[in-house]
Amino acid sequence: MVQVSVQDTVLTGIPEEPRLIGGKCPDCDNHVFPMQKDCPKCTGDQIEKVDLSTKGILWTWTIQGFPPKSPPYIGETDPENFEAYGVGYVELPGEVKVEARLTENDPTRLRVGMEMELTVVPLAVDEEGNEVVTFAFRPTENN
Amino acid sequence: MHDVAIVGIGMHEFGRHDGVSGMDQGVVAVRRALADAGAQWEDLEFAFGGSKDAGSPDTMVSRLGLTGLQFINVHNGCATGGSALISSYNAIRSGTFEIGIALGFDKHERGAFRVRTRGDNLEWYGESGMALTTQFFGMKINRYMHDYGITQNTLAKVSTKAFRNGALNPMAWRRKPFSEEEVLESTMLSYPLTQYMFCSPGEGGVALVLVRADKAKEYTDNPVYLKSCVVKSRRFGSFEVFSPHLANEFSEGPTVDASKAAFEMAGIGPEEIDIAQLQDTESGAEVMHMAENGFCEHGEQESMIQNGETEIDGKFPVNTDGGCLANGEPIGASGLRQVYENVLQLRGDAGERQVPGDPRTAYTHVYGAPGISGVTILSR
Ligand SMILES: [Zn+2]
């Protein structure tokens, strides 16, 4: 199945090399995600697009234990088939903390401070038969 | 600047009321507040009304009387009720008006709030399963527990207190006490928070009649004075709900800012507050908000709650009416419910859940999307 990004202006490089597209303010070095022109830190409006780092540290996390409402969610919402999934903020050093899905959904295998790396998880199959994916972080082998 | 007094309070029962519109509940609250103040609708010079999902509040004039009063609708996320109140407060404080009403009502669909992200370039956020307020609360308390040693049992105790207090409150939605085991063993919605640690969107209405303080005795023998009323939005670096990213640098959230400003305005400190109603969207929020509002140091909540200090008969009663956990959260009315409860407590009219020791000062705090806090301080 061909993989496609849930939003290619946010998550690019599917399938070989997923990257998150953020922004960096040339005036104050503040980073944002997703990309926006306006800087909430210095009130400038010249933020430029950058690829964000693919590695970071887990800052906090939770486990989504019930199916979200659809819309907006496009993943599995049938309570019979729904599988809990992790969500967390991953701190990308020198950039931002990004909110992301986590590949792990077991609370005993997640902890603040873990090293994480970018990957993708499947959400749904679209009308053309492509697999729609969104970004996620997984614990690296260093943990 | 004029002082402002609350001379009438009215509430429609919180909960689920099939066949009763949100507007119906707002009208009932207004009529009850007017009766409590001994005032008439035609006496009112202004109204500020808030509702998120139950229609335009100003249309209620067709049911209460077409008197030509200034009626302004307020729509400000989870601080909608608080914003109606601060607008009313400032209208009187400035000397523009002598008497008016702040009101809020709501009626939401069942289950967690549905968030519409269509049309603001964040479709992918909702589609990916991240546009849920419950996740924010789970992530914020999880980090807080890691940093300050709060236990899950303490979260359960916050819930059992809420339902116990709710059982004593005839206006509350959930009036059945639960055990700590039942709370901990209910469905895990967003780790570490279980179903009975979360409030639900609900229904209800609240109205407050406010007057210039020098007129208060014309309406009541026991006026309650609004010593401060503050609403703050977030600053760069704070950790808020619905944030696809957070800055790596840290700043305090809007609750800390609103609290400091409110204490400064009232000219008193946290140690002089006798009762507090703090935003408890879930039990962890109550814990964190105790410290963010200046009532203890971060981490001290663990022993305070384990020792029962926040119970009705404790040293520092919190959420004496059962809070959002027992009352549910009709957004337009929720912040006003807290003020309603504090007025009852300061009048000594809170019945079975009356805080002993003749409380003189009381505090309210709301927090919600997209990173907004409202605080009031009341005194007799
Ligand atoms: Zn900047």
PDB file of C-alpha atoms and ligand atoms in Angstrom, chain A residues 25 27-30 39 41-44, ligand 1:
ATOM      1  CA  CYS A  25      12.256  33.198  13.494  1.00  0.00           C
ATOM      2  CA  ASP A  27      14.877  37.809  14.578  1.00  0.00           C
ATOM      3  CA  CYS A  28      14.789  35.832  17.838  1.00  0.00           C
ATOM      4  CA  ASP A  29      15.615  32.193  16.874  1.00  0.00           C
ATOM      5  CA  ASN A  30      12.265  31.020  18.282  1.00  0.00           C
ATOM      6  CA  CYS A  39       6.295  34.822  15.878  1.00  0.00           C
ATOM      7  CA  LYS A  41       7.759  35.361  21.050  1.00  0.00           C
ATOM      8  CA  CYS A  42       8.988  38.577  19.463  1.00  0.00           C
ATOM      9  CA  THR A  43       5.803  39.496  17.509  1.00  0.00           C
ATOM     10  CA  GLY A  44       7.752  39.477  14.223  1.00  0.00           C
TER      11      GLY A  44
HETATM   12 ZN    ZN C   1      10.701  35.966  16.834  1.00  0.00          ZN
END
